[in-house]
Coordinates of C-alpha atoms in Angstrom, one line a residue:
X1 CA 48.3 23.1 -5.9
X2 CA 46.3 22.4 -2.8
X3 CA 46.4 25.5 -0.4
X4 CA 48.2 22.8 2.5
X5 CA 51.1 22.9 0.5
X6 CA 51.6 27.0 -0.3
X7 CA 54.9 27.9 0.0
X8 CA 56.5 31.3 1.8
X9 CA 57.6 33.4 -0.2
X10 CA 58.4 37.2 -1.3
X11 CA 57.8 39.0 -4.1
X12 CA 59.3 41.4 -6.9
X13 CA 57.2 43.1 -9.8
X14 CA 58.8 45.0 -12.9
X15 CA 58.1 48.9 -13.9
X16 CA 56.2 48.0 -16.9
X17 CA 52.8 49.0 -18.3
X18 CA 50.7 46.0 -20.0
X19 CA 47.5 45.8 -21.1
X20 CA 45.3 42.8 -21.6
X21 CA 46.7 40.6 -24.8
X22 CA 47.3 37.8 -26.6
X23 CA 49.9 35.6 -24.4
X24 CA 53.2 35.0 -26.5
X25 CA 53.4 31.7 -28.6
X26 CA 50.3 31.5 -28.2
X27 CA 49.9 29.4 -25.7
X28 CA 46.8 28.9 -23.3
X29 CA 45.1 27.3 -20.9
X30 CA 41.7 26.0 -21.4
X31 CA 38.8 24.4 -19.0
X32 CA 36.1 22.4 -20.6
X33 CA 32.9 19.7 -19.5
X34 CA 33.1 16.7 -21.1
X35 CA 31.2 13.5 -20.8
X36 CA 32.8 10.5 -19.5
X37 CA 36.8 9.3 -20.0
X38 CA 39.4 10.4 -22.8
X39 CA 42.6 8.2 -22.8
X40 CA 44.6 10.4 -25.2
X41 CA 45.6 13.5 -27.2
X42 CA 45.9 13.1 -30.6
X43 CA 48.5 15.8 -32.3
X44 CA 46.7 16.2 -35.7
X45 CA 48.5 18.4 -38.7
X46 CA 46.2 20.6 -41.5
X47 CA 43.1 22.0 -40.7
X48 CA 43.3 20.6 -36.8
X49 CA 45.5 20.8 -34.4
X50 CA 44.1 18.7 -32.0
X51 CA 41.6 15.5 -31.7
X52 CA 40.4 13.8 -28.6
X53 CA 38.2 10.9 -28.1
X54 CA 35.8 9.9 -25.4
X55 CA 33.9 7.4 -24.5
X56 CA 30.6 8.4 -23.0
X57 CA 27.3 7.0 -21.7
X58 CA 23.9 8.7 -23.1
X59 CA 21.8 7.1 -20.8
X60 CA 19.1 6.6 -22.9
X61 CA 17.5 3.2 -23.4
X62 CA 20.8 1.5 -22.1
X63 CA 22.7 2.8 -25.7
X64 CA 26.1 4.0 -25.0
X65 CA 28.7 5.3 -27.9
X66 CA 31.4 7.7 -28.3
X67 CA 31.8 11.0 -29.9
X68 CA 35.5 12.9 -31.0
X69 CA 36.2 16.1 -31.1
X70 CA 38.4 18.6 -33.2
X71 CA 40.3 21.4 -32.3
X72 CA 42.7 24.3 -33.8
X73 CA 45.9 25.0 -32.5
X74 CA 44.6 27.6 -30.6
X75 CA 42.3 24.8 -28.9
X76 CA 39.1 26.5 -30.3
X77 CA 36.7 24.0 -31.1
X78 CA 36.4 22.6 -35.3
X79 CA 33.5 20.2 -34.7
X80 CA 32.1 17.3 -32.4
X81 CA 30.8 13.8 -33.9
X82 CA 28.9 11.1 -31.6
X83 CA 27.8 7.8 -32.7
X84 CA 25.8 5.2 -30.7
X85 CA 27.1 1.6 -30.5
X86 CA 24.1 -0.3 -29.9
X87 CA 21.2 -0.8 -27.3
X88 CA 22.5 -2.7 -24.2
X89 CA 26.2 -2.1 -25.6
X90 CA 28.2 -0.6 -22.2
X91 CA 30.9 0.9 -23.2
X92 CA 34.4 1.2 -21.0
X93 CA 34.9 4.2 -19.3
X94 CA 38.6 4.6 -19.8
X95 CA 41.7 3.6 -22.1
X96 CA 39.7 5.5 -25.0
X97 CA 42.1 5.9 -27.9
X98 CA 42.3 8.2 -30.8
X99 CA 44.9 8.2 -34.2
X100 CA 45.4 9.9 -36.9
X101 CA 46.4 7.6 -39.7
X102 CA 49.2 8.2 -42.3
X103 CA 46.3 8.4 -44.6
X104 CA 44.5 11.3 -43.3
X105 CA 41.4 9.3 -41.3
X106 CA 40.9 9.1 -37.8
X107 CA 41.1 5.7 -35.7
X108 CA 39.1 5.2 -32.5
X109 CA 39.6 2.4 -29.9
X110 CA 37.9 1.4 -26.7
X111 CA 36.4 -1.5 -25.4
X112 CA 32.3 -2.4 -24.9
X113 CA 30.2 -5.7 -24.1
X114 CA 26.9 -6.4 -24.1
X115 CA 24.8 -5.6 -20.6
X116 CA 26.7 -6.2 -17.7
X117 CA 28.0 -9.7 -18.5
X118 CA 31.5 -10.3 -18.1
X119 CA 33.1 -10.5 -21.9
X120 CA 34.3 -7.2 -23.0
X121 CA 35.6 -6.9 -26.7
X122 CA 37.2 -4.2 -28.2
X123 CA 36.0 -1.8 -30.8
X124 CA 37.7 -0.1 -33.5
X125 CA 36.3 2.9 -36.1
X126 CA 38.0 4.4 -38.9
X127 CA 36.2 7.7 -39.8
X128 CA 37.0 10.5 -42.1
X129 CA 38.2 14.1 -40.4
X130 CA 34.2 15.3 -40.6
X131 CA 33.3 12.1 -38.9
X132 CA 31.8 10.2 -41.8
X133 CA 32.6 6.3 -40.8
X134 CA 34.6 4.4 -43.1
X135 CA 34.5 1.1 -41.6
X136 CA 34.0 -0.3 -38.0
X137 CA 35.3 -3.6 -35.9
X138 CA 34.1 -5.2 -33.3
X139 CA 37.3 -8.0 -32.0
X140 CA 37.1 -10.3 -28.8
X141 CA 38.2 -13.6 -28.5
X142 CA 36.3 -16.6 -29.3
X143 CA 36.8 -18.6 -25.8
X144 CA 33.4 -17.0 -24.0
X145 CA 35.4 -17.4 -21.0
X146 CA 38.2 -14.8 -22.3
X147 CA 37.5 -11.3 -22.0
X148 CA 39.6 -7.9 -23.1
X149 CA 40.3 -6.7 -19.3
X150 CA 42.0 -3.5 -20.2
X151 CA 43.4 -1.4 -23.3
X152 CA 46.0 1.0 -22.1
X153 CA 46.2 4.7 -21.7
X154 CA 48.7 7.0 -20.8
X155 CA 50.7 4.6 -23.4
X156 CA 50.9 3.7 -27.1
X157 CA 48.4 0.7 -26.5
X158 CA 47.1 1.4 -30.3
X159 CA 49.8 2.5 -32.8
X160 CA 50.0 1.9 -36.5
X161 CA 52.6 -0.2 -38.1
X162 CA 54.9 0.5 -40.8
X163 CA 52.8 -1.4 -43.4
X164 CA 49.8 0.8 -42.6
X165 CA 47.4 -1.8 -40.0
X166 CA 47.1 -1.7 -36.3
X167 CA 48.9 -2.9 -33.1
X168 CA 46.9 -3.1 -30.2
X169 CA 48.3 -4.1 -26.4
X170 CA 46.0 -4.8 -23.1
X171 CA 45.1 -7.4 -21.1
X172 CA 43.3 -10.8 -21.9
X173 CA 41.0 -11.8 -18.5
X174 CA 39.8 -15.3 -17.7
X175 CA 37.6 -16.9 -14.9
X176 CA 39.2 -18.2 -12.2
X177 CA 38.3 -20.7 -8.7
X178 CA 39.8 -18.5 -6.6
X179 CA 39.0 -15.0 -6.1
X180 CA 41.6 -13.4 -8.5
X181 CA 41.0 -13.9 -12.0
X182 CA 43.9 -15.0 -14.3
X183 CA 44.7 -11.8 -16.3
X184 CA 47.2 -12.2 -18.8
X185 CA 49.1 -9.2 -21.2
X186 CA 48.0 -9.5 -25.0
X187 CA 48.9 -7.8 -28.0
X188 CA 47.1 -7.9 -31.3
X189 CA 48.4 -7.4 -35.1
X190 CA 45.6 -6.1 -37.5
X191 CA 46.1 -4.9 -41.3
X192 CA 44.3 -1.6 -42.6
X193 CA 40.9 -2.4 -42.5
X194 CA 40.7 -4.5 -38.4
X195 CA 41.5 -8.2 -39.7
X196 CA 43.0 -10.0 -36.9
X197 CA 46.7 -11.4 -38.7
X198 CA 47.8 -12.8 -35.8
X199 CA 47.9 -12.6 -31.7
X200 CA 49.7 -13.7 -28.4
X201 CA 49.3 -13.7 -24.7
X202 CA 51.7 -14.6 -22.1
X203 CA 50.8 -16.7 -19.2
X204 CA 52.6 -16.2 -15.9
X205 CA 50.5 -17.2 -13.1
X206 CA 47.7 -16.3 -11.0
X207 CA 48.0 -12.1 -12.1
X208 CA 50.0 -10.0 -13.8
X209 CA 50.4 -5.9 -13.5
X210 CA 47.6 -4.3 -15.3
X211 CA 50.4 -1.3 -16.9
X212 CA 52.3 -2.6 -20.0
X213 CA 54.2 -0.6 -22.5
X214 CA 54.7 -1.1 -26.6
X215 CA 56.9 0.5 -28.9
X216 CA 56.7 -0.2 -32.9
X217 CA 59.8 0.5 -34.8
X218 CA 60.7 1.8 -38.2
X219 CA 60.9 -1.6 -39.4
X220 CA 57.5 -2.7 -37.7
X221 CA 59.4 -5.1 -34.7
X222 CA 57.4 -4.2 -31.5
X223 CA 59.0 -4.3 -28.1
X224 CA 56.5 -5.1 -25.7
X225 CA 57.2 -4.9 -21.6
X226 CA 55.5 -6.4 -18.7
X227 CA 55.7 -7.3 -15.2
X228 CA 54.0 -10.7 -13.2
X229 CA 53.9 -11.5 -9.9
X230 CA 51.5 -14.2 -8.1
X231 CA 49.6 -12.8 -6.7
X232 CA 49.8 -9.2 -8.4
X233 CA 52.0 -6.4 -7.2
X234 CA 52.4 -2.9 -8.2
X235 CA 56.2 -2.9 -7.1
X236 CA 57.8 -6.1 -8.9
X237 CA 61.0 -7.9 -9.2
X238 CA 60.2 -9.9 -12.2
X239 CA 59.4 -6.6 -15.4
X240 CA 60.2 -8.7 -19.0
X241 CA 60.4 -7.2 -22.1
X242 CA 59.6 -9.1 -25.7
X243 CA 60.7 -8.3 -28.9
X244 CA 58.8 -9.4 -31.8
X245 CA 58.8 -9.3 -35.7
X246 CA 56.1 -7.9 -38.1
X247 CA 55.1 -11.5 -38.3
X248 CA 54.4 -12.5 -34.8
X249 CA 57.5 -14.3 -34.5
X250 CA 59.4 -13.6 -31.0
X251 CA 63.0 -12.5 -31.5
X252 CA 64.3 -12.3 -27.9
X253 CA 62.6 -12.3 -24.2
X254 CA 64.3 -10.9 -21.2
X255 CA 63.9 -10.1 -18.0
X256 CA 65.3 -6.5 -16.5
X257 CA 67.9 -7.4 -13.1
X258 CA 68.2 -4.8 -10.6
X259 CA 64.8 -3.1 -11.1
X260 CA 62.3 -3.6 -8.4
X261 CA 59.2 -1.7 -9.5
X262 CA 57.4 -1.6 -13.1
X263 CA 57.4 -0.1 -16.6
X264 CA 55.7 3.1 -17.4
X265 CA 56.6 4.0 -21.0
X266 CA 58.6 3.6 -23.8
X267 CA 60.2 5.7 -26.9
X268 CA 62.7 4.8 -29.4
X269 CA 66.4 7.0 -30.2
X270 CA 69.1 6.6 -32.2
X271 CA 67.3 3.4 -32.9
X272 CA 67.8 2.2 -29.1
X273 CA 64.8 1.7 -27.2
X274 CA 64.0 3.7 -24.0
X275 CA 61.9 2.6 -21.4
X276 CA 60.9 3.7 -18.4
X277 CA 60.1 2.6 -15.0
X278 CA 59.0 3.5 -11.2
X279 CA 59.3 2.3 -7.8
X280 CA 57.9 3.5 -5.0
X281 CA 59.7 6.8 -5.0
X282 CA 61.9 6.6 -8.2
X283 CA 61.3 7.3 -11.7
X284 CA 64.3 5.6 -14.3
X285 CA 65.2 5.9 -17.5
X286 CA 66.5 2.8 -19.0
X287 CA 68.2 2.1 -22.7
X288 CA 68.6 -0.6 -24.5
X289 CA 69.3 -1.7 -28.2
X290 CA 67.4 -3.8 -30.4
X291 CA 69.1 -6.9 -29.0
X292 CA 68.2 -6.4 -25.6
X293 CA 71.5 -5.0 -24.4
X294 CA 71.8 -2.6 -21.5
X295 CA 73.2 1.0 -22.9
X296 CA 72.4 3.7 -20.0
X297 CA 70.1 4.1 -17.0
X298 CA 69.0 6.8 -14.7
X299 CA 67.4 6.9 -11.5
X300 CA 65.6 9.9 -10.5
X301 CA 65.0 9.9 -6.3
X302 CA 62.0 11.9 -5.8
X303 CA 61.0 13.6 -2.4
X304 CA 57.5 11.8 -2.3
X305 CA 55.8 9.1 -2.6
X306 CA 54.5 7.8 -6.3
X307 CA 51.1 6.6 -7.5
X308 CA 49.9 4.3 -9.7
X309 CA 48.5 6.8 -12.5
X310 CA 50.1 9.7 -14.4
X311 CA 53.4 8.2 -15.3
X312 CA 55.2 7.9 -18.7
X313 CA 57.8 9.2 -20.9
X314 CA 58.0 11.8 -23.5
X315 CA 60.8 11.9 -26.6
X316 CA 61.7 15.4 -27.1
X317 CA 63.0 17.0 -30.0
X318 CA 66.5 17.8 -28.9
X319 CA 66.8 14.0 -28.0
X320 CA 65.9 14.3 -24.5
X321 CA 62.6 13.4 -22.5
X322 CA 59.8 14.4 -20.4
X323 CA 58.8 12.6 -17.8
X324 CA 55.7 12.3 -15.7
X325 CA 54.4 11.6 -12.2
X326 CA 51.9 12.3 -9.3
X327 CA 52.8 14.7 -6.6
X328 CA 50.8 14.2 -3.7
X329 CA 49.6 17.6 -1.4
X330 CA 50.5 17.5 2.6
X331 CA 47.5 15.2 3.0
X332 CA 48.2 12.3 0.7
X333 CA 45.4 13.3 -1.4
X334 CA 44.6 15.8 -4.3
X335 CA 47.6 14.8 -6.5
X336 CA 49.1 18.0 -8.7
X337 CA 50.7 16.9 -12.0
X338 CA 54.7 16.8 -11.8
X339 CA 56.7 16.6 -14.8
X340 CA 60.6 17.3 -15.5
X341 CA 62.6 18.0 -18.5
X342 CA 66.0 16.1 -19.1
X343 CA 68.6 16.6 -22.0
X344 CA 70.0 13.8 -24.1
X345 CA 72.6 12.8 -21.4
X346 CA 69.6 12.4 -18.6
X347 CA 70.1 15.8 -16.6
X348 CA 67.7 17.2 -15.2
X349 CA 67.3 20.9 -16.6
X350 CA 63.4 22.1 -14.6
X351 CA 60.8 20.4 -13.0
X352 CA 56.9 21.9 -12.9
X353 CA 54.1 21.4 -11.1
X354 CA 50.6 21.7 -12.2
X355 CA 46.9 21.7 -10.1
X356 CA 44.6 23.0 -7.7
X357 CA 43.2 21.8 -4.6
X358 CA 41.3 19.1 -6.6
X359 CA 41.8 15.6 -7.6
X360 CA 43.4 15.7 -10.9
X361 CA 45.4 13.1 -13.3
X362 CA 47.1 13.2 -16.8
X363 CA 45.3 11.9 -19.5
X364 CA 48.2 13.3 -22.1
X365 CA 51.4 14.9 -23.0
X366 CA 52.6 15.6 -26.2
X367 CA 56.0 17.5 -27.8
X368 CA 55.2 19.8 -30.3
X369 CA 57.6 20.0 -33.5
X370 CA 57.9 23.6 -32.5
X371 CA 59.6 22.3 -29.4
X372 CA 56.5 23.3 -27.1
X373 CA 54.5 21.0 -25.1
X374 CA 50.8 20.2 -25.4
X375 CA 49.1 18.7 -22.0
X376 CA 45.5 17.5 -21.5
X377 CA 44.7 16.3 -17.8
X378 CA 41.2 16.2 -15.4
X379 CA 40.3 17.0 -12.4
X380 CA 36.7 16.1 -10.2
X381 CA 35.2 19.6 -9.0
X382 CA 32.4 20.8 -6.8
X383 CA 30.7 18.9 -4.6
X384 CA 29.4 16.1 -7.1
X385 CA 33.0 15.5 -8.4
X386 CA 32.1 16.3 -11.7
X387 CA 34.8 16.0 -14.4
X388 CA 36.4 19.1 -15.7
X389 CA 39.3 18.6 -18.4
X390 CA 42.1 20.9 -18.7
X391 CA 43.7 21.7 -22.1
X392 CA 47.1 23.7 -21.8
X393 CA 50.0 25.2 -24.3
X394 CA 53.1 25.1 -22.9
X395 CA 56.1 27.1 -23.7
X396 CA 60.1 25.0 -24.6
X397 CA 60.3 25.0 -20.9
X398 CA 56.8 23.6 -20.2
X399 CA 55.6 27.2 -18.4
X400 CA 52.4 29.1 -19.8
X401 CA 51.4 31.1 -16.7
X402 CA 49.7 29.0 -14.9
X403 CA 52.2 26.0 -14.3
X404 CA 54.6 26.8 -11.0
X405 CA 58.1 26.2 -11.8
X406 CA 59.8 24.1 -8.6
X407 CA 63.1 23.2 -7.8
X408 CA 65.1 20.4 -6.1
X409 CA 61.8 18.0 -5.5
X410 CA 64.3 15.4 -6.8
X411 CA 68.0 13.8 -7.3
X412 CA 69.3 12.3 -10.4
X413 CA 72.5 9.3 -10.6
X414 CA 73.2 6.5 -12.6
X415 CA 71.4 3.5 -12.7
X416 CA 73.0 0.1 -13.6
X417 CA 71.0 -3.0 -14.4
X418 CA 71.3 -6.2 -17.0
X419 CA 69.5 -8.1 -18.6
X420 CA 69.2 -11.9 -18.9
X421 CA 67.3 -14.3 -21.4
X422 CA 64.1 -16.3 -20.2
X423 CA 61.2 -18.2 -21.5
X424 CA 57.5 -17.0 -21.4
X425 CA 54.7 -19.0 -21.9
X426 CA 53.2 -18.0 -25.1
X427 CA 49.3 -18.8 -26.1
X428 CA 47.6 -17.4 -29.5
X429 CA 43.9 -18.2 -28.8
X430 CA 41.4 -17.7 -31.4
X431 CA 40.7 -14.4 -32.2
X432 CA 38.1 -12.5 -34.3
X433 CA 37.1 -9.1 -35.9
X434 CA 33.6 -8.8 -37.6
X435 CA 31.5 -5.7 -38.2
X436 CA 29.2 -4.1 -35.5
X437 CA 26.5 -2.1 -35.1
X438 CA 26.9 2.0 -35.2
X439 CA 24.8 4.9 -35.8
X440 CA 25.2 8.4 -35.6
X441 CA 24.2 10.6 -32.8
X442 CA 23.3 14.3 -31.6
X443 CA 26.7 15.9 -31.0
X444 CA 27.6 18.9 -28.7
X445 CA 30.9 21.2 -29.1
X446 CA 32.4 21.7 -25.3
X447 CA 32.4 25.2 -24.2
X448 CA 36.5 26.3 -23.9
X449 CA 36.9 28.6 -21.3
X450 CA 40.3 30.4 -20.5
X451 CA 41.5 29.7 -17.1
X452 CA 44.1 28.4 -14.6
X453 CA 43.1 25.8 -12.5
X454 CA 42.9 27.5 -9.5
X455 CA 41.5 30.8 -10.4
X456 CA 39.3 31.8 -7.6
X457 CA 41.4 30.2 -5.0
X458 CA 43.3 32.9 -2.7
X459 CA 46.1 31.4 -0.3
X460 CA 46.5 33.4 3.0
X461 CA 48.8 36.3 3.3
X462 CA 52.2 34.4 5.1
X463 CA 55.2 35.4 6.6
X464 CA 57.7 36.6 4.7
X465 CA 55.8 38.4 1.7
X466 CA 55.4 41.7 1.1
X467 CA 53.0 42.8 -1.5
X468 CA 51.7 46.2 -1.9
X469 CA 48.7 46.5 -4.5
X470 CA 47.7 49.8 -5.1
X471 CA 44.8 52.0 -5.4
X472 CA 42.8 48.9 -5.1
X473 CA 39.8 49.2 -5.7
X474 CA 40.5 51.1 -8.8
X475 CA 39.2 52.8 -11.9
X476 CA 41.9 51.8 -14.4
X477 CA 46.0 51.5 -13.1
X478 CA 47.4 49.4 -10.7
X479 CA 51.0 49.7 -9.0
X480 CA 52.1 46.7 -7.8
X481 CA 55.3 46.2 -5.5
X482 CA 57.1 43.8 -3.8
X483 CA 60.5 42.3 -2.8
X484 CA 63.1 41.1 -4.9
X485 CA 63.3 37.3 -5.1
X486 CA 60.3 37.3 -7.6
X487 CA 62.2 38.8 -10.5
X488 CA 61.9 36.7 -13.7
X489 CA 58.0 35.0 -11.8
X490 CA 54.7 35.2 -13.8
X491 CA 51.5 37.0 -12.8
X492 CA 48.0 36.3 -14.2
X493 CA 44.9 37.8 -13.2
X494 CA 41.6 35.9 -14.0
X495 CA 38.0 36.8 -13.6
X496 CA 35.4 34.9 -11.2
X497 CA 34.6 32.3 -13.9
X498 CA 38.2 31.5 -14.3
X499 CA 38.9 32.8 -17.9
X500 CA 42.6 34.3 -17.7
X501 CA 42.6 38.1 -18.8
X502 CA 46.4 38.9 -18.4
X503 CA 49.5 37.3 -17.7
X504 CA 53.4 38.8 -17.7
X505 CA 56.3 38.5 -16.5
X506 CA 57.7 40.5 -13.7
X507 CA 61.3 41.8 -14.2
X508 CA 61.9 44.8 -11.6
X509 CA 60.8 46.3 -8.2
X510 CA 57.8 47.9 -9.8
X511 CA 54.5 46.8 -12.3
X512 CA 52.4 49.1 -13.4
X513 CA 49.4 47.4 -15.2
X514 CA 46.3 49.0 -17.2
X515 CA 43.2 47.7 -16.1
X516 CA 41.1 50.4 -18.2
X517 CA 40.0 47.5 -21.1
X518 CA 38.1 45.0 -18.5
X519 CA 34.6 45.4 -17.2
X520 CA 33.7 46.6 -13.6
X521 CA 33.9 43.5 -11.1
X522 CA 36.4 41.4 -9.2
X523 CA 39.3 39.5 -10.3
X524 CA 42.0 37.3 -8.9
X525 CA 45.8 37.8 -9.2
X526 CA 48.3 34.8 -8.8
X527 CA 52.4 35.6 -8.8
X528 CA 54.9 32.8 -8.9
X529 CA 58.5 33.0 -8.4
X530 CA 60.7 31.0 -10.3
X531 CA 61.7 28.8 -6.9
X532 CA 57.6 28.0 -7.3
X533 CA 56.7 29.9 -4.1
X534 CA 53.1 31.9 -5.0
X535 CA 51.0 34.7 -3.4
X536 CA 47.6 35.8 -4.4
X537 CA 44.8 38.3 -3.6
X538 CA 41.7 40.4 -5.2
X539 CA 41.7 43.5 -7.0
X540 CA 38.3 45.2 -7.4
X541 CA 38.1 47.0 -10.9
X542 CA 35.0 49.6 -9.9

């Protein structure tokens, strides 16, 4: 969190001796450079745990590509593999996608064109695990005047269907006379290998919002959710949801009444769909069945204001959800990621917080089948803004030592809304997939480092805590002790690079910890009470 918005706080630290091991669960926290833009985290079962997929720019000769990455369920590193997609090929810096197929190959998406005219088309590779390519696509419409404007992230976007091909949402972009271009949402049906079967776009006017939301059922019926304004608006009045059959046929359209905002996600239960949505300062939870019929809504009031990124929802496996959002700092800027856990009845049962005094965003959440949470985000650092990814293990109640439980950021109550039948304006314009150039490339593994975000970061001492660290400097133990109200917080002490070397939890009015297995040098403590409230400081090891 940014240091404007440290909270007051004291402190209480249990009579327990720890030395420097493996955290419980295994959970972690890692910090890694990466070129360019990832658009998702890919849960992968066997050998990996992990896969991620960016889209990056060599800078050589004008050739761009993309390289993926493998990881262990520790979030050690398996391998890296980077192909080039062509000279003059740019290659979208966002809405990179990665799948693991139901026959054991990995699927990458993203969108490139050639030089910097204005038709982007998409791309899609099928590789092995080891990153030899099975087969590649290149799709874009055949109109030169239509061009793929976006392929969405922090959503499905790129899922596959029941009968083993592809469905792929985004945006179809067209000139226009005035100064907004018509931009229009698409969706794209593909069998196993990338063959276009069939495709549709919707238009309704001069713009429509750039986030859409798809969700493929058991039986391969997509429901697909939009909203359009003229000319475009974040916040809208008119959000429409589609249904459609494996076959391209559309099986109901509606638009949502009483929701003035947009749709953020989707996910499916007790074979209902789920969606949710934002306004300005609400996030909702909103159910329907398959024929379009309101079950349940939620409205959850937040305390701040919410931005357009770093929003969606997350099935979980006792039937409830995570969901997501921005959380501003004192200044408006340098957004922390918030995120809150509901049950299957839409109560709210924690919130977290996660960040640092730096720009930051979600790129991905994910629910483990051993009912922990995976989260990859990034955040622009130093003075250049480069980008630093964050790869973290969370625990059943989203906590790994360096998230800050908070409380009371926001209110939940019921939600009532309908729905009512409309017609949309459907096109299916000529679409193609052929083959494309691809090579391989020289590949580099990231360097995972342990670390908080903030791990070098000390607030100033405030009112209120009391925090007694002693000998310090020392030659081996410490005694640490404080007031009561931090019974049941965290502490984690990092060294200067940011790689975490303890963390524990504090239980009673005294901590003695064993310093004896680190080198000489400086490190940094952080304690968080469960309320979220944090202190920090320096302890010299000498």
């Amino acid at each position: 969190m940014g240091n404007a918005r440290r909270v007051r706080m004291a402190i209480v630290l249990g009579a327990l001796v720890f030395t420097p091991t493996i955290d419980a669960q295994d959970l972690f926290n890692k910090r890694f450079a990466y070129e360019s833009f990832m658009g998702n985290l890919e849960p992968v079962t066997g050998p990996s745990g992990y896969l991620f997929c960016s889209t990056v720019r060599f800078g050589l000769g004008n050739i761009d590509g993309f390289q993926f990455t493998r990881l262990d369920s520790t979030g050690s590193v398996l391998g890296t593999k980077a192909f080039t997609t062509g000279p003059l090929t740019n290659v979208m810096q966002y809405g990179s996608l990665a799948r693991l197929r139901s026959d054991g190959t990995y699927s990458f998406l993203f969108g490139s064109r050639i030089g910097s005219g204005y038709k982007w088309s998409i791309r899609l590779f099928n590789s092995s695990p080891q990153g030899a390519m099975n087969w590649n696509r290149k799709l874009e419409y055949v109109n030169p005047d239509y061009s793929i404007y976006f392929i969405g992230a922090m959503e499905q976007a790129f899922e596959e269907t029941p009968d083993g091909g592809y469905l792929i949402t985004g945006l179809r972009k067209k000139p226009s006379s005035s100064q907004t271009d018509t931009v229009s949402p698409m969706i794209v049906k593909l069998d196993g290998v990338g063959n276009v079967l069939w495709n549709k776009s919707y238009d309704l006017g001069q713009m429509c919002g750039w986030h859409i939301v798809s969700q493929v059922g058991p039986s391969g019926e997509t429901l697909f959710g939009f909203h359009a304004d003229t000319p475009c608006m974040t916040i809208s009045d008119n959000c429409l949801l589609t249904r459609i059959d494996p076959n391209g046929n559309t099986l109901w359209n509606k638009r949502v009444n009483g929701l003035h905002g947009m749709f953020t996600g989707t996910a499916m239960r007790n074979g209902n769909y789920v969606v949710s949505a934002r306004d300005s300062s609400s996030l909702y939870l909103l159910e329907l069945d398959t024929t379009g019929t309101p079950v349940w809504g939620m409205r959850y009031a937040l305390s701040f204001s919410l931005s357009s990124w770093n929003m969606t929802v997350v099935p979980t496996m006792d039937r409830g959800f995570l969901l997501t959002a921005s959380m501003p700092d004192s200044t408006g800027y340098f957004p922390d990621i918030y995120y809150f856990k509901v049950d299957s009845a839409g109560s709210v049962q924690w919130e977290r917080l996660y960040g640092n005094e730096n720009s930051g965003a979600l790129i991905d959440l994910e629910a483990n089948n051993d009912s922990t949470f995976t989260m990859l985000s990034m955040r622009q650092e130093g003075p250049f803004h480069w980008h630093m990814f964050y790869l973290s293990k969370l625990d059943s109640l989203g906590l790994n030592g360096c998230i800050t439980p908070v409380d009371a950021i926001l209110s939940a109550m019921p939600f009532s809304f309908s729905t009512i039948d409309v017609v949309l304006n459907e096109i299916s314009p000529a679409f193609i997939s052929q083959s494309a150039y691809v090579n391989d490339s020289t590949a580099y593994d990231p360097t995972m480092i342990e670390s908080c975000s903030w791990p070098v970061n000390i607030s100033e001492p405030e009112q209120g805590v009391e925090l007694l660290v002693y000998p310090n400097p020392t030659s081996g133990k410490i005694w640490i002790k404080a007031n009561r109200e931090m019974q049941g917080g965290t502490l984690t002490i990092h060294d200067l690079v940011g790689r975490r070397m303890l963390s524990t939890t504090l239980l009673s009015s005294r901590t003695t910890i064993d310093l004896q297995g680190l080198p000489n040098g400086v490190y940094v403590y952080h304690a968080f009470a469960s309320t979220g409230q944090h202190v920090s400081g320096r302890i010299i090891r000498e």
